[in-house]
Coordinates of C-alpha atoms and ligand atoms in Angstrom, one line a residue:
M1 CA -6.1 -41.7 85.9
V2 CA -2.2 -40.3 86.1
K3 CA -2.0 -37.0 88.5
C4 CA -1.0 -34.2 87.0
H5 CA 2.3 -32.6 88.3
S6 CA 4.6 -30.1 87.4
E7 CA 7.3 -29.4 89.5
N8 CA 9.1 -26.0 88.3
T9 CA 12.4 -24.3 89.3
D10 CA 13.2 -21.5 87.4
T11 CA 15.9 -23.7 85.1
Y12 CA 14.1 -26.5 84.9
F13 CA 11.1 -27.9 84.4
R14 CA 8.7 -31.6 84.8
T15 CA 5.5 -32.1 83.5
Q16 CA 3.8 -34.7 81.5
V17 CA 3.9 -33.7 77.7
G18 CA 6.7 -30.9 76.9
V19 CA 5.0 -28.8 73.4
V20 CA 6.9 -27.0 71.0
G21 CA 5.4 -24.3 69.0
A22 CA 2.3 -22.1 70.0
G23 CA 1.3 -22.3 66.5
P24 CA -2.2 -23.5 66.1
A25 CA -1.2 -27.2 66.3
G26 CA 0.4 -26.7 69.7
L27 CA -2.1 -24.6 71.3
V28 CA -5.3 -26.8 70.6
L29 CA -3.2 -30.2 72.0
A30 CA -2.0 -27.8 75.1
L31 CA -6.0 -26.8 75.8
L32 CA -7.3 -30.0 75.4
L33 CA -4.6 -31.4 77.6
Q34 CA -5.1 -28.8 79.9
Q35 CA -8.7 -29.7 80.0
A36 CA -8.4 -32.9 80.5
G37 CA -5.9 -32.5 84.1
I38 CA -2.7 -33.7 81.7
S39 CA 0.5 -31.1 83.0
C40 CA 1.7 -29.5 79.9
I41 CA 4.0 -26.6 78.5
V42 CA 4.4 -24.6 75.6
L43 CA 7.8 -23.5 74.4
E44 CA 7.5 -20.7 71.8
R45 CA 10.3 -19.5 69.9
H46 CA 8.7 -16.0 69.2
T47 CA 7.1 -13.6 71.6
R48 CA 3.8 -13.2 72.8
E49 CA 3.5 -10.3 70.5
Y50 CA 5.0 -11.6 66.8
V51 CA 2.8 -15.4 67.4
E52 CA -0.6 -13.3 67.7
T53 CA 0.1 -11.2 65.0
R54 CA 1.7 -13.2 62.3
A55 CA -1.2 -13.1 59.8
R56 CA -1.6 -16.4 57.1
A57 CA -4.1 -18.4 57.5
G58 CA -8.2 -17.7 57.6
F59 CA -10.4 -20.3 56.1
L60 CA -11.3 -22.8 58.9
E61 CA -13.2 -25.7 57.3
H62 CA -17.1 -26.2 59.2
R63 CA -15.3 -29.6 61.1
I64 CA -13.2 -27.7 62.2
V65 CA -15.2 -24.6 63.7
E66 CA -17.8 -28.0 65.0
F67 CA -14.5 -29.4 67.2
L68 CA -13.6 -25.8 68.3
R69 CA -17.3 -25.1 69.7
R70 CA -17.6 -28.5 71.2
N71 CA -14.8 -28.0 73.0
G72 CA -15.4 -24.1 74.3
F73 CA -12.5 -22.3 72.2
A74 CA -14.7 -20.4 69.5
K75 CA -15.6 -17.1 71.8
G76 CA -13.7 -14.9 69.4
L77 CA -14.6 -17.0 66.1
D78 CA -18.7 -16.8 66.6
L79 CA -18.8 -13.1 67.8
H80 CA -15.9 -12.3 64.7
G81 CA -15.8 -15.0 61.9
V82 CA -17.8 -14.5 58.5
Q83 CA -19.8 -17.5 56.8
H84 CA -19.0 -18.4 53.7
T85 CA -21.1 -20.6 51.3
T86 CA -20.1 -19.8 47.7
C87 CA -16.9 -19.2 45.8
E88 CA -16.3 -18.3 42.0
F89 CA -13.9 -19.6 39.4
R90 CA -13.4 -17.1 36.4
L91 CA -12.0 -18.3 33.0
E92 CA -12.3 -16.8 30.0
G93 CA -14.0 -13.6 31.1
R94 CA -16.7 -16.1 32.3
Q95 CA -18.0 -16.2 36.3
Y96 CA -18.8 -20.0 37.3
I97 CA -20.1 -19.6 40.9
V98 CA -20.2 -23.0 43.3
P99 CA -22.7 -23.4 45.9
Y100 CA -21.0 -25.4 48.1
G101 CA -22.6 -24.3 50.9
E102 CA -26.0 -25.2 50.4
M103 CA -24.9 -28.5 48.3
S104 CA -23.6 -29.5 51.3
G105 CA -25.4 -27.9 54.2
C106 CA -22.3 -26.5 55.8
A107 CA -20.5 -23.2 55.4
H108 CA -16.0 -21.6 56.1
T109 CA -15.9 -19.3 58.9
V110 CA -13.3 -17.0 57.4
Y111 CA -11.5 -15.7 60.9
P112 CA -7.6 -14.7 60.3
Q113 CA -5.4 -17.2 62.1
Q114 CA -3.9 -14.6 64.0
F115 CA -6.7 -13.9 65.6
V116 CA -7.2 -18.2 66.4
V117 CA -3.7 -18.0 68.2
S118 CA -4.5 -15.2 70.2
D119 CA -7.9 -16.7 71.4
L120 CA -6.6 -19.4 72.8
I121 CA -3.3 -18.5 73.8
E122 CA -5.6 -15.7 75.9
L123 CA -7.9 -18.7 77.1
F124 CA -4.7 -21.5 78.0
M125 CA -3.3 -18.5 80.1
T126 CA -6.2 -17.6 82.1
R127 CA -6.7 -21.0 83.1
G128 CA -3.3 -21.5 84.5
G129 CA -1.6 -22.6 82.0
T130 CA 2.5 -21.7 81.2
I131 CA 3.9 -20.8 78.0
L132 CA 7.6 -19.7 77.4
F133 CA 7.5 -17.0 74.8
S134 CA 10.9 -16.4 73.3
H135 CA 12.2 -19.5 74.2
P136 CA 13.8 -21.1 71.3
V137 CA 14.4 -25.3 71.6
V138 CA 17.9 -25.8 70.9
K139 CA 17.9 -29.7 71.3
I140 CA 15.9 -32.7 72.3
E141 CA 17.4 -35.9 74.2
G142 CA 16.3 -39.2 74.9
L143 CA 13.6 -39.8 73.2
K144 CA 13.8 -43.4 73.0
D145 CA 14.6 -43.5 77.0
D146 CA 12.1 -42.9 79.8
K147 CA 12.0 -39.4 80.0
A148 CA 12.7 -37.2 77.4
V149 CA 14.7 -33.8 77.8
I150 CA 13.8 -30.3 75.9
H151 CA 16.2 -27.5 76.2
C152 CA 15.7 -24.2 75.4
Q153 CA 17.2 -20.7 75.9
S154 CA 15.7 -18.0 77.5
Q155 CA 15.7 -14.4 75.3
S156 CA 13.8 -12.6 77.2
L157 CA 14.7 -9.1 77.5
L158 CA 13.4 -9.6 81.4
E159 CA 16.1 -11.9 82.3
H160 CA 19.8 -10.2 81.9
S161 CA 21.7 -13.4 80.6
A162 CA 20.8 -16.3 77.5
A163 CA 19.7 -19.2 79.8
E164 CA 19.4 -22.7 79.2
K165 CA 16.5 -24.1 80.6
Q166 CA 15.1 -28.0 80.4
V167 CA 11.5 -28.8 80.3
E168 CA 10.9 -33.1 81.5
C169 CA 8.2 -34.6 80.0
D170 CA 6.6 -37.8 79.4
F171 CA 6.4 -37.3 75.7
V172 CA 7.5 -34.4 73.4
A173 CA 5.1 -32.8 71.1
G174 CA 6.5 -31.4 68.0
C175 CA 4.2 -28.4 66.5
D176 CA 7.3 -26.2 65.4
G177 CA 6.2 -25.7 62.3
F178 CA 8.3 -26.9 58.8
H179 CA 11.0 -25.0 59.9
G180 CA 11.1 -26.4 63.5
I181 CA 13.3 -28.3 65.5
T182 CA 11.4 -31.0 66.3
R183 CA 11.4 -33.2 63.1
A184 CA 15.4 -32.6 63.5
S185 CA 15.6 -34.4 66.2
I186 CA 14.3 -37.8 64.5
P187 CA 17.7 -39.7 63.0
S188 CA 17.5 -39.7 59.2
D189 CA 17.8 -43.5 58.9
H190 CA 13.6 -43.6 61.2
F191 CA 12.6 -40.2 58.9
S192 CA 11.1 -40.4 55.7
T193 CA 9.2 -37.9 53.5
V194 CA 7.6 -37.4 50.4
T195 CA 7.4 -34.4 48.6
R196 CA 5.8 -32.8 45.6
Q197 CA 7.3 -29.7 43.7
Y198 CA 5.2 -28.2 41.6
G199 CA 7.4 -25.9 39.8
I200 CA 5.6 -23.1 40.4
G201 CA 5.0 -20.3 43.3
W202 CA 2.5 -17.9 44.7
L203 CA 2.8 -13.7 45.6
A204 CA 1.1 -14.1 48.2
L205 CA -0.2 -10.6 49.3
L206 CA -2.4 -9.0 52.3
A207 CA -3.4 -5.2 51.5
E208 CA -5.6 -3.2 53.6
V209 CA -8.4 -3.1 51.4
P210 CA -11.9 -4.5 51.2
A211 CA -12.6 -7.2 48.7
S212 CA -14.2 -6.5 45.4
T213 CA -17.0 -9.8 46.8
E214 CA -17.8 -11.2 49.7
R215 CA -16.7 -14.5 48.2
V216 CA -13.6 -15.9 47.5
I217 CA -12.5 -16.4 44.0
Y218 CA -10.1 -18.2 41.9
A219 CA -8.7 -16.6 38.6
L220 CA -7.6 -18.8 35.9
H221 CA -5.9 -16.7 33.4
E222 CA -3.6 -17.4 30.1
S223 CA -1.1 -14.9 32.6
G224 CA -1.5 -17.6 35.8
F225 CA -3.5 -17.7 38.1
A226 CA -5.1 -15.0 40.5
G227 CA -7.2 -15.1 43.9
Q228 CA -8.7 -13.4 46.4
M229 CA -9.6 -14.4 49.9
P230 CA -11.4 -11.8 52.1
R231 CA -10.0 -11.8 55.6
T232 CA -11.5 -8.8 57.5
P233 CA -13.9 -5.8 56.2
Q234 CA -10.6 -3.9 55.9
V235 CA -7.8 -6.3 54.5
T236 CA -7.9 -8.9 51.7
R237 CA -5.8 -11.9 50.6
Y238 CA -4.3 -11.3 46.9
Y239 CA -2.4 -14.7 45.5
L240 CA -1.0 -14.2 41.9
E241 CA 1.0 -17.4 40.7
C242 CA 4.4 -16.8 39.4
S243 CA 7.6 -18.0 39.1
P244 CA 9.1 -19.9 42.9
L245 CA 12.2 -18.0 41.7
D246 CA 10.9 -14.4 41.9
K247 CA 11.6 -12.3 44.1
Q248 CA 9.6 -9.4 46.0
S249 CA 11.3 -6.9 44.4
D250 CA 9.9 -8.3 40.7
W251 CA 6.6 -7.7 42.0
P252 CA 6.2 -3.7 42.7
E253 CA 3.2 -2.5 43.7
E254 CA 1.6 -0.8 40.2
R255 CA 2.6 -4.8 38.6
I256 CA 0.3 -6.3 41.3
W257 CA -2.7 -4.2 41.2
S258 CA -2.2 -4.0 36.6
E259 CA -1.8 -8.1 37.6
L260 CA -5.0 -8.3 39.7
R261 CA -7.3 -6.4 37.2
K262 CA -6.0 -8.2 34.0
R263 CA -6.1 -11.7 35.4
M264 CA -9.7 -11.3 37.0
A265 CA -11.0 -9.6 34.6
V266 CA -15.1 -10.2 32.9
D267 CA -16.3 -10.4 30.1
G268 CA -12.9 -8.7 28.6
Q269 CA -13.6 -6.2 31.4
G270 CA -10.7 -5.2 33.2
D271 CA -12.1 -5.9 37.4
D272 CA -12.8 -2.0 37.7
E273 CA -14.1 -3.3 41.1
Q274 CA -10.5 -4.1 42.2
I275 CA -9.0 -1.0 43.5
P276 CA -5.8 0.0 45.2
G277 CA -4.5 -0.8 48.6
K278 CA -1.6 -0.3 50.8
I279 CA 0.3 -3.4 50.6
I280 CA 1.1 -4.6 54.1
E281 CA 2.9 -8.0 53.6
R282 CA 4.4 -9.5 50.0
R283 CA 6.2 -12.5 49.6
V284 CA 6.6 -15.5 47.2
L285 CA 5.7 -18.7 48.6
E286 CA 6.9 -22.4 46.5
M287 CA 3.6 -24.3 45.5
R288 CA 4.8 -28.0 46.9
S289 CA 3.3 -30.3 49.6
V290 CA 5.5 -32.7 51.6
V291 CA 4.7 -35.9 54.4
T292 CA 7.0 -36.5 56.7
E293 CA 5.9 -40.6 57.0
T294 CA 6.7 -41.1 60.4
M295 CA 5.0 -38.8 62.7
Q296 CA 6.5 -41.2 66.1
Y297 CA 9.3 -41.4 66.4
G298 CA 10.1 -43.2 70.4
K299 CA 8.3 -40.0 72.7
L300 CA 7.7 -37.2 69.8
F301 CA 5.1 -37.1 68.5
L302 CA 5.0 -34.2 65.5
A303 CA 1.4 -32.4 64.5
G304 CA 0.7 -30.3 62.2
D305 CA 3.5 -28.3 59.7
A306 CA 6.1 -29.8 61.5
A307 CA 4.2 -33.7 60.2
H308 CA 3.3 -32.4 56.4
I309 CA 3.1 -28.9 54.8
I310 CA 0.6 -28.6 51.9
T311 CA -0.4 -26.2 49.6
P312 CA -2.1 -23.1 50.5
V313 CA -4.5 -24.3 47.6
G314 CA -7.7 -25.3 48.9
A315 CA -7.1 -23.2 52.3
K316 CA -6.3 -26.9 54.8
G317 CA -3.2 -26.3 55.8
M318 CA -4.5 -25.0 60.1
N319 CA -6.9 -27.1 59.7
L320 CA -5.5 -30.2 59.2
A321 CA -2.6 -29.1 61.5
I322 CA -5.9 -29.1 64.3
A323 CA -6.8 -31.7 63.3
D324 CA -3.8 -33.7 63.9
S325 CA -3.6 -32.3 67.6
E326 CA -7.5 -33.5 67.9
F327 CA -6.2 -36.9 68.1
L328 CA -2.9 -36.5 69.2
A329 CA -4.8 -35.0 72.6
E330 CA -7.6 -37.9 72.7
A331 CA -4.6 -40.2 72.5
F332 CA -2.8 -39.0 75.4
I333 CA -5.3 -38.9 77.5
T334 CA -6.3 -42.0 77.1
Y335 CA -2.7 -43.7 77.7
Y336 CA -3.0 -41.3 80.8
R337 CA -6.5 -42.3 81.9
E338 CA -6.7 -45.8 80.9
G339 CA -2.7 -46.1 80.8
D340 CA -4.1 -47.8 77.6
G341 CA -1.1 -46.8 74.6
T342 CA -2.8 -48.3 72.3
Q343 CA -3.8 -45.4 69.9
L344 CA -0.9 -43.4 70.8
S345 CA 1.0 -45.7 69.1
K346 CA -1.2 -45.6 66.0
Y347 CA -0.6 -42.5 65.1
T348 CA 0.6 -42.3 62.1
E349 CA -0.9 -45.1 60.5
M350 CA -3.7 -43.4 61.6
R351 CA -3.3 -40.1 60.7
L352 CA -1.4 -40.8 57.4
P353 CA -5.0 -41.4 55.4
H354 CA -6.3 -38.6 56.4
V355 CA -3.2 -36.6 55.7
W356 CA -3.2 -37.6 52.3
Q357 CA -7.0 -37.2 51.3
T358 CA -6.8 -34.1 52.1
I359 CA -3.0 -33.2 50.3
E360 CA -5.1 -35.1 47.3
F361 CA -7.9 -32.9 47.5
S362 CA -5.5 -29.9 47.1
D363 CA -3.5 -31.6 44.6
W364 CA -6.3 -32.0 42.3
M365 CA -7.9 -28.1 42.9
L366 CA -4.1 -27.1 42.2
R367 CA -4.7 -28.5 39.1
L368 CA -7.9 -27.4 38.1
I369 CA -6.5 -23.5 39.0
H370 CA -3.4 -23.9 37.3
N371 CA -2.7 -24.8 33.4
L372 CA 0.3 -27.4 34.6
D373 CA 0.3 -28.7 31.3
E374 CA 4.2 -29.4 30.0
S375 CA 2.9 -31.0 26.4
G376 CA 2.9 -27.5 25.0
N377 CA -1.5 -28.2 24.2
R378 CA -2.3 -26.0 26.8
T379 CA -5.8 -25.3 24.4
F380 CA -6.6 -28.9 25.3
S381 CA -6.0 -28.6 29.2
D382 CA -7.9 -25.2 29.1
R383 CA -10.6 -26.9 27.5
L384 CA -10.1 -29.3 29.9
R385 CA -10.9 -27.1 32.9
R386 CA -13.5 -25.3 31.7
A387 CA -15.1 -29.2 31.3
R388 CA -14.7 -28.9 35.2
L389 CA -16.1 -25.7 35.9
E390 CA -19.4 -26.5 34.1
R391 CA -19.4 -29.4 36.1
L392 CA -18.2 -28.4 39.7
C393 CA -21.8 -25.3 38.6
G394 CA -24.4 -28.3 38.8
Q395 CA -25.8 -30.5 40.7
G396 CA -24.3 -33.7 40.5
D397 CA -22.0 -36.0 42.1
Y398 CA -18.8 -34.0 41.0
A399 CA -20.0 -30.6 42.1
Q400 CA -21.7 -32.4 45.7
S401 CA -18.0 -33.6 46.1
F402 CA -15.8 -30.7 45.4
A403 CA -18.3 -29.1 48.2
V404 CA -18.3 -31.4 51.0
N405 CA -14.0 -31.9 50.6
Y406 CA -13.7 -28.5 50.2
V407 CA -15.9 -26.9 53.4
G408 CA -14.6 -29.8 55.7
K409 CA -17.6 -31.3 56.2
Ligands
FAD1 C1 0.2 -17.5 53.3 C2 -0.5 -18.4 53.8 C3 -1.5 -18.4 53.4 C4 -2.6 -19.7 54.1 N1 -3.5 -20.0 54.3 C5 -4.3 -21.2 55.2 C6 -5.3 -21.4 55.0 O1 -6.2 -20.5 54.4 N2 -6.2 -21.6 55.2 C7 -5.8 -22.9 56.2 O2 -6.3 -24.2 56.8 N3 -3.9 -23.0 56.4 C8 -3.7 -22.0 55.7 N4 -1.6 -21.7 55.7 C9 -1.5 -22.9 56.5 C10 -1.3 -22.4 58.2 O3 -0.8 -21.2 58.0 C11 -0.7 -23.1 58.2 O4 -0.9 -24.7 57.7 C12 -0.6 -23.6 60.0 O5 0.2 -22.6 60.7 C13 -0.4 -24.3 60.8 O6 0.3 -24.0 62.1 P1 1.3 -25.2 62.6 O7 0.6 -24.7 64.2 O8 1.4 -27.2 62.6 O9 2.3 -24.7 62.6 P2 3.1 -23.3 62.5 O10 1.8 -21.9 63.0 O11 4.0 -22.9 62.1 O12 3.3 -23.1 64.4 C14 4.9 -23.4 64.3 C15 4.9 -22.7 65.9 O13 6.2 -23.1 66.4 C16 7.5 -22.5 66.6 N5 8.7 -23.0 66.8 C17 9.1 -22.8 65.5 N6 10.6 -23.6 65.6 C18 10.6 -23.6 67.7 C19 11.4 -23.7 68.6 N7 12.5 -24.5 67.7 N8 11.5 -24.0 69.3 C20 10.1 -23.0 70.0 N9 9.3 -22.9 69.0 C21 9.4 -23.3 67.3 C22 7.1 -21.6 65.3 O14 7.5 -19.4 65.8 C23 5.5 -21.2 66.0 O15 5.2 -20.4 66.4 C24 -1.3 -21.0 55.0 C25 0.1 -20.7 54.9 C26 0.3 -19.7 54.4 C27 1.9 -19.1 54.8

């Protein structure tokens, strides 16, 4: 095995893998490398407090929970996570309850992303790992050379000047999300992406209010989709389909609660259980999926949102990010332990089919919960959607396939 070594001064670090980004992808990778005795340093643009309170995802797939458990990363989610085994669709006032847990023999665990991140940071740092918070990476050099060099700037309030620091490493893991710098470091002639924009938006909300039911609700309404996803006993995430061009100011609180009640109505009645609460986050998300088909360039490997973003439909983004890191860590470990770089060199080839399978499921589900009919015959599309929901509530292969894909078996 190659010896783990880091040589650090205040402004110069030498490590084996430089990890850019302390989100789920970067932290899982860093922990796996640390466990295998491979040195790594994580560079994060924001403060620790910021990343530990940034609310986003909440649904962890069965296979991801199993993976986190196997590696000893699941203490918090085992203590506080809540298991979900049914989801509900609503259309034309009818409820369609899908017991996907029963069909698949597995469950989702609901545990907010900021808690996952916080647990992983705590574990990595307690075990002696280094994360440089408030250190945005500004440049990466040498991706085709023997050593790569990551340049970052210290923005720590404790340090008086915005000192530049350098991290020299064998490899760079780009785990810096969709707007990060690592993907942008790949020359454009070596880079290809495939994108789908659906022309719709979701108003994503977090509210301090208990969910009206314990399960996820997907309401398919003529005014557009509405969703309710429990996060904690006190906080619920809601989604309302809107124009991708809408601004937050187009959605005052009164309009939000009235649309939620209307779109989630059962049997022609407003969802009276839908009580208003304090809205703590409100933003418009454009529904789109983007896949970077170059997940590796020289010494750079992209993982998670840095490589692909997927619409929030089906709750797959964080799960896919963690799965990338699981694979990438294994490839690094094989390289350092056995001197075999085959798995690393096949990273893109091995990950892309899984990425596309996940995008395919999310695309299918997006078309189920939105009426995307462009021919003007929305009634025909609604009938098809009703037929699909009826099949989902049955016990056949269609329902089985949904259950397995949705829960991530
Ligand atoms: C409203 C919403 C709901 C969602 N719901 C779900 C869900 O239920 N289930 C699910 O699986 N997914 C969901 N997702 C998607 C999920 O949040 C993302 O897929 C996930 O965060 C990806 O993790 P990541 O580590 O790849 O990237 P990120 O979490 O984006 O982490 C990247 C990190 O890199 C840092 N960074 C960026 N640039 C730099 C730089 N130059 N230098 C240093 N650091 C940098 C960032 O600050 C960030 O901390 C949701 C997303 C949103 C927005």
